[in-house]
mmCIF file of C-alpha atoms and ligand atoms in Angstrom:
data_model
loop_
_atom_site.group_PDB
_atom_site.id
_atom_site.type_symbol
_atom_site.label_atom_id
_atom_site.label_comp_id
_atom_site.label_asym_id
_atom_site.label_seq_id
_atom_site.Cartn_x
_atom_site.Cartn_y
_atom_site.Cartn_z
ATOM 1 C CA UNK A 233 92.768 65.068 150.950
ATOM 2 C CA UNK A 234 89.539 66.610 151.705
ATOM 3 C CA UNK A 235 89.829 69.802 153.325
ATOM 4 C CA UNK A 236 89.198 69.628 156.959
ATOM 5 C CA UNK A 237 90.079 73.241 157.803
ATOM 6 C CA UNK A 238 87.469 76.660 157.113
ATOM 7 C CA UNK A 239 88.569 80.141 158.204
ATOM 8 C CA UNK A 240 85.507 82.152 158.231
ATOM 9 C CA UNK A 241 86.539 85.997 158.591
ATOM 10 C CA UNK A 242 83.912 89.376 158.148
ATOM 11 C CA UNK A 243 83.908 93.114 159.569
ATOM 12 C CA UNK A 244 82.018 93.404 162.904
ATOM 13 C CA UNK A 245 78.255 93.417 162.002
ATOM 14 C CA UNK A 246 78.068 92.338 158.894
ATOM 15 C CA UNK A 247 76.027 88.805 159.939
ATOM 16 C CA UNK A 248 78.973 86.783 159.804
ATOM 17 C CA UNK A 249 77.544 84.690 163.466
ATOM 18 C CA UNK A 250 74.106 84.097 161.997
ATOM 19 C CA UNK A 251 75.329 82.892 158.781
ATOM 20 C CA UNK A 252 77.548 80.658 160.084
ATOM 21 C CA UNK A 253 74.952 79.494 163.031
ATOM 22 C CA UNK A 254 72.504 78.847 159.986
ATOM 23 C CA UNK A 255 75.674 76.826 158.230
ATOM 24 C CA UNK A 256 76.013 74.756 161.221
ATOM 25 C CA UNK A 257 72.159 74.264 161.781
ATOM 26 C CA UNK A 258 72.208 72.527 158.218
ATOM 27 C CA UNK A 259 75.771 70.879 158.262
ATOM 28 C CA UNK A 260 75.608 69.547 162.331
ATOM 29 C CA UNK A 261 79.183 67.428 162.037
ATOM 30 C CA UNK A 262 81.285 71.001 161.217
ATOM 31 C CA UNK A 263 82.439 71.825 164.501
ATOM 32 C CA UNK A 264 82.757 75.604 165.390
ATOM 33 C CA UNK A 265 85.905 76.461 167.022
ATOM 34 C CA UNK A 266 85.595 77.851 170.670
ATOM 35 C CA UNK A 267 88.298 80.620 170.895
ATOM 36 C CA UNK A 268 90.018 82.359 174.323
ATOM 37 C CA UNK A 269 89.134 86.175 174.594
ATOM 38 C CA UNK A 270 90.720 88.811 177.311
ATOM 39 C CA UNK A 271 87.085 90.433 176.373
ATOM 40 C CA UNK A 272 84.460 90.614 179.097
ATOM 41 C CA UNK A 273 81.379 88.245 178.196
ATOM 42 C CA UNK A 274 78.101 89.980 176.915
ATOM 43 C CA UNK A 275 74.708 89.299 178.335
ATOM 44 C CA UNK A 276 74.044 85.770 177.605
ATOM 45 C CA UNK A 277 77.339 84.684 176.623
ATOM 46 C CA UNK A 278 78.611 81.442 178.469
ATOM 47 C CA UNK A 279 82.422 80.607 179.337
ATOM 48 C CA UNK A 280 83.202 77.756 177.321
ATOM 49 C CA UNK A 281 80.732 77.632 174.836
ATOM 50 C CA UNK A 282 81.103 81.313 173.097
ATOM 51 C CA UNK A 283 84.450 81.765 174.325
ATOM 52 C CA UNK A 284 86.761 80.853 176.856
ATOM 53 C CA UNK A 285 87.196 84.083 178.746
ATOM 54 C CA UNK A 286 90.553 84.529 180.078
ATOM 55 C CA UNK A 287 92.407 87.251 182.392
ATOM 56 C CA UNK A 288 95.094 89.277 180.869
ATOM 57 C CA UNK A 289 97.695 87.372 182.549
ATOM 58 C CA UNK A 290 96.111 84.009 181.545
ATOM 59 C CA UNK A 291 95.726 84.687 177.843
ATOM 60 C CA UNK A 292 99.991 86.355 178.187
ATOM 61 C CA UNK A 293 100.731 83.034 179.592
ATOM 62 C CA UNK A 294 99.329 81.368 176.840
ATOM 63 C CA UNK A 295 101.524 83.133 174.165
ATOM 64 C CA UNK A 296 104.723 83.075 176.310
ATOM 65 C CA UNK A 297 103.895 79.100 176.791
ATOM 66 C CA UNK A 298 103.001 78.793 172.632
ATOM 67 C CA UNK A 299 100.228 77.607 173.232
ATOM 68 C CA UNK A 300 98.174 79.492 170.066
ATOM 69 C CA UNK A 301 97.622 78.367 166.574
ATOM 70 C CA UNK A 302 96.973 81.908 166.054
ATOM 71 C CA UNK A 303 96.382 84.897 168.229
ATOM 72 C CA UNK A 304 95.346 88.900 167.060
ATOM 73 C CA UNK A 305 94.385 91.913 168.995
ATOM 74 C CA UNK A 306 91.133 93.278 168.175
ATOM 75 C CA UNK A 307 89.481 96.431 169.357
ATOM 76 C CA UNK A 308 91.330 96.322 172.569
ATOM 77 C CA UNK A 309 91.244 92.784 173.184
ATOM 78 C CA UNK A 310 92.803 89.583 172.493
ATOM 79 C CA UNK A 311 91.795 86.778 170.512
ATOM 80 C CA UNK A 312 93.452 83.294 170.018
ATOM 81 C CA UNK A 313 92.764 79.752 168.754
ATOM 82 C CA UNK A 314 94.346 77.026 170.979
ATOM 83 C CA UNK A 315 96.770 74.886 168.918
ATOM 84 C CA UNK A 316 95.877 71.801 171.319
ATOM 85 C CA UNK A 317 91.811 72.129 170.695
ATOM 86 C CA UNK A 318 92.320 72.225 166.547
ATOM 87 C CA UNK A 319 94.453 69.287 166.852
ATOM 88 C CA UNK A 320 92.284 67.267 169.210
ATOM 89 C CA UNK A 321 89.513 67.923 166.426
ATOM 90 C CA UNK A 322 91.220 67.037 163.262
ATOM 91 C CA UNK A 323 93.322 64.026 164.909
ATOM 92 C CA UNK A 324 89.165 62.759 165.683
ATOM 93 C CA UNK A 325 88.825 63.647 161.858
ATOM 94 C CA UNK A 326 86.298 66.431 162.473
ATOM 95 C CA UNK A 327 85.163 69.306 159.709
ATOM 96 C CA UNK A 328 86.407 73.057 161.669
ATOM 97 C CA UNK A 329 85.450 76.024 161.171
ATOM 98 C CA UNK A 330 87.143 78.823 162.697
ATOM 99 C CA UNK A 331 85.235 82.373 162.972
ATOM 100 C CA UNK A 332 87.992 84.491 163.510
ATOM 101 C CA UNK A 333 89.452 88.025 162.436
ATOM 102 C CA UNK A 334 91.486 88.841 159.401
ATOM 103 C CA UNK A 335 94.773 88.785 160.680
ATOM 104 C CA UNK A 336 94.418 85.523 162.595
ATOM 105 C CA UNK A 337 93.347 84.002 159.307
ATOM 106 C CA UNK A 338 96.396 85.065 157.567
ATOM 107 C CA UNK A 339 98.607 83.137 160.501
ATOM 108 C CA UNK A 340 96.395 79.684 159.713
ATOM 109 C CA UNK A 341 97.063 79.917 156.420
ATOM 110 C CA UNK A 342 100.799 80.621 157.049
ATOM 111 C CA UNK A 343 101.073 77.403 159.592
ATOM 112 C CA UNK A 344 98.624 75.270 157.482
ATOM 113 C CA UNK A 345 98.728 76.119 154.120
ATOM 114 C CA UNK A 346 95.480 73.380 153.178
ATOM 115 C CA UNK A 347 93.361 75.367 155.206
ATOM 116 C CA UNK A 348 90.393 77.125 153.561
ATOM 117 C CA UNK A 349 90.042 81.249 154.306
ATOM 118 C CA UNK A 350 86.535 82.906 153.078
ATOM 119 C CA UNK A 351 85.942 86.457 153.797
ATOM 120 C CA UNK A 352 82.232 87.629 154.358
ATOM 121 C CA UNK A 353 81.838 91.091 152.902
ATOM 122 C CA UNK A 354 79.188 93.670 153.931
ATOM 123 C CA UNK A 355 76.969 94.727 150.822
ATOM 124 C CA UNK A 356 78.122 98.165 151.659
ATOM 125 C CA UNK A 357 80.182 100.236 154.549
ATOM 126 C CA UNK A 358 77.009 101.878 155.259
ATOM 127 C CA UNK A 359 75.173 98.660 155.844
ATOM 128 C CA UNK A 360 77.805 97.889 158.267
ATOM 129 C CA UNK A 361 77.759 100.880 160.084
ATOM 130 C CA UNK A 362 73.708 100.741 160.981
ATOM 131 C CA UNK A 363 74.325 96.655 161.543
ATOM 132 C CA UNK A 364 77.139 97.629 164.366
ATOM 133 C CA UNK A 365 75.154 100.523 165.587
ATOM 134 C CA UNK A 366 71.467 98.571 165.620
ATOM 135 C CA UNK A 367 72.609 95.876 167.583
ATOM 136 C CA UNK A 368 73.384 98.197 170.927
ATOM 137 C CA UNK A 369 76.133 95.874 172.501
ATOM 138 C CA UNK A 370 78.678 98.688 172.299
ATOM 139 C CA UNK A 371 79.302 102.219 172.974
ATOM 140 C CA UNK A 372 80.146 104.567 170.886
ATOM 141 C CA UNK A 373 84.317 104.194 171.257
ATOM 142 C CA UNK A 374 84.006 100.718 170.607
ATOM 143 C CA UNK A 375 81.954 101.285 167.428
ATOM 144 C CA UNK A 376 84.269 103.759 166.327
ATOM 145 C CA UNK A 377 87.458 101.394 166.919
ATOM 146 C CA UNK A 378 85.668 98.742 164.858
ATOM 147 C CA UNK A 379 84.682 100.493 161.822
ATOM 148 C CA UNK A 380 88.340 101.519 161.638
ATOM 149 C CA UNK A 381 89.451 98.048 161.639
ATOM 150 C CA UNK A 382 86.928 97.600 158.350
ATOM 151 C CA UNK A 383 89.239 99.321 155.996
ATOM 152 C CA UNK A 384 92.053 97.325 157.142
ATOM 153 C CA UNK A 385 90.229 94.218 157.378
ATOM 154 C CA UNK A 386 88.755 94.869 153.753
ATOM 155 C CA UNK A 387 92.513 94.918 152.475
ATOM 156 C CA UNK A 388 93.778 92.188 153.690
ATOM 157 C CA UNK A 389 90.565 90.237 152.621
ATOM 158 C CA UNK A 390 92.479 90.372 149.377
ATOM 159 C CA UNK A 391 94.334 87.818 150.027
ATOM 160 C CA UNK A 392 91.350 85.109 150.885
ATOM 161 C CA UNK A 393 90.430 82.104 148.777
ATOM 162 C CA UNK A 394 87.041 83.450 148.661
ATOM 163 C CA UNK A 395 84.503 86.694 149.569
ATOM 164 C CA UNK A 396 81.157 86.365 149.276
ATOM 165 C CA UNK A 397 78.290 89.380 150.333
ATOM 166 C CA UNK A 398 76.293 88.639 152.395
ATOM 167 C CA UNK A 399 73.175 91.194 151.197
ATOM 168 C CA UNK A 400 70.721 87.433 151.576
ATOM 169 C CA UNK A 401 71.206 85.393 154.621
ATOM 170 C CA UNK A 402 69.951 82.438 152.681
ATOM 171 C CA UNK A 403 71.966 82.767 149.599
ATOM 172 C CA UNK A 404 75.128 83.643 151.557
ATOM 173 C CA UNK A 405 74.928 80.088 153.404
ATOM 174 C CA UNK A 406 74.153 78.396 150.321
ATOM 175 C CA UNK A 407 77.445 79.966 148.751
ATOM 176 C CA UNK A 408 79.559 78.571 151.614
ATOM 177 C CA UNK A 409 78.192 74.897 151.188
ATOM 178 C CA UNK A 410 78.939 75.244 147.147
ATOM 179 C CA UNK A 411 82.480 76.558 148.376
ATOM 180 C CA UNK A 412 82.783 74.022 151.013
ATOM 181 C CA UNK A 413 81.511 70.878 149.180
ATOM 182 C CA UNK A 414 83.438 72.151 146.062
ATOM 183 C CA UNK A 415 86.530 72.155 147.606
ATOM 184 C CA UNK A 416 86.126 68.617 149.393
ATOM 185 C CA UNK A 417 85.153 67.862 145.436
ATOM 186 C CA UNK A 418 88.122 68.975 143.867
HETATM 187 P P1 5GP W 165 83.884 89.710 168.993
HETATM 188 O O1 5GP W 165 84.199 90.411 170.521
HETATM 189 O O2 5GP W 165 82.594 90.651 168.637
HETATM 190 O O3 5GP W 165 83.063 88.274 169.632
HETATM 191 O O4 5GP W 165 84.680 89.549 168.276
HETATM 192 C C1 5GP W 165 85.804 89.972 167.485
HETATM 193 C C2 5GP W 165 86.460 89.970 166.738
HETATM 194 O O5 5GP W 165 87.092 88.845 166.512
HETATM 195 C C3 5GP W 165 85.456 88.957 165.371
HETATM 196 O O6 5GP W 165 85.791 89.313 164.042
HETATM 197 C C4 5GP W 165 85.907 87.494 165.640
HETATM 198 O O7 5GP W 165 85.806 86.925 164.011
HETATM 199 C C5 5GP W 165 87.531 87.706 166.189
HETATM 200 N N1 5GP W 165 88.072 86.635 166.696
HETATM 201 C C6 5GP W 165 86.739 85.648 167.381
HETATM 202 N N2 5GP W 165 87.520 84.719 167.693
HETATM 203 C C7 5GP W 165 89.047 85.108 167.472
HETATM 204 C C8 5GP W 165 90.405 83.921 167.658
HETATM 205 O O8 5GP W 165 90.143 83.155 167.827
HETATM 206 N N3 5GP W 165 91.373 84.762 167.042
HETATM 207 C C9 5GP W 165 91.283 85.782 166.078
HETATM 208 N N4 5GP W 165 92.390 86.184 165.410
HETATM 209 N N5 5GP W 165 90.092 86.475 166.611
HETATM 210 C C10 5GP W 165 88.785 86.023 166.557
#
């Protein structure tokens, strides 16, 4: 059976957003799942497009009512993927990409062993730190919190199906295409 659900994780600032955007431009039949989060929107982010921005109470309500396929806390905020959304896409025969953190990715794998986990790794820790600071979207305390998460994420990435290094955008995109096509040819 064709693989339908691909989970892509990577440390903050690793450039996974850019890699995924480029992949989607070239593979337009893939849907990118829209997650829920309790974090505040960044400049330019739109509710329902980048995320569904929920209050802490709304998010808790979804947890209590078992609405999430997976959810995780990341750098002080909560993020989650709605079961209903994924089920609907799969029922419609769509291929889906989830861009979620490594804790969430391992939960998805447990519940849906047919999912394929791909980790995008930075060329080095220093490169990652520079990229994170360079985007000027977070304050210093937030950056510190995110860097601490990086080490734990690298450890969890050992359980992923694939690891790719994002030292070159085009090459990283080609590698993802190769993995996805390879899985579907298998
Ligand atoms: P950001 O705040 O930079 O948009 O996202 C922070 C982290 O949360 C990223 O690693 C991103 O992949 C992750 N994330 C986004 N949506 C979800 C989700 O639905 N579930 C989980 N577990 N992580 C998510």
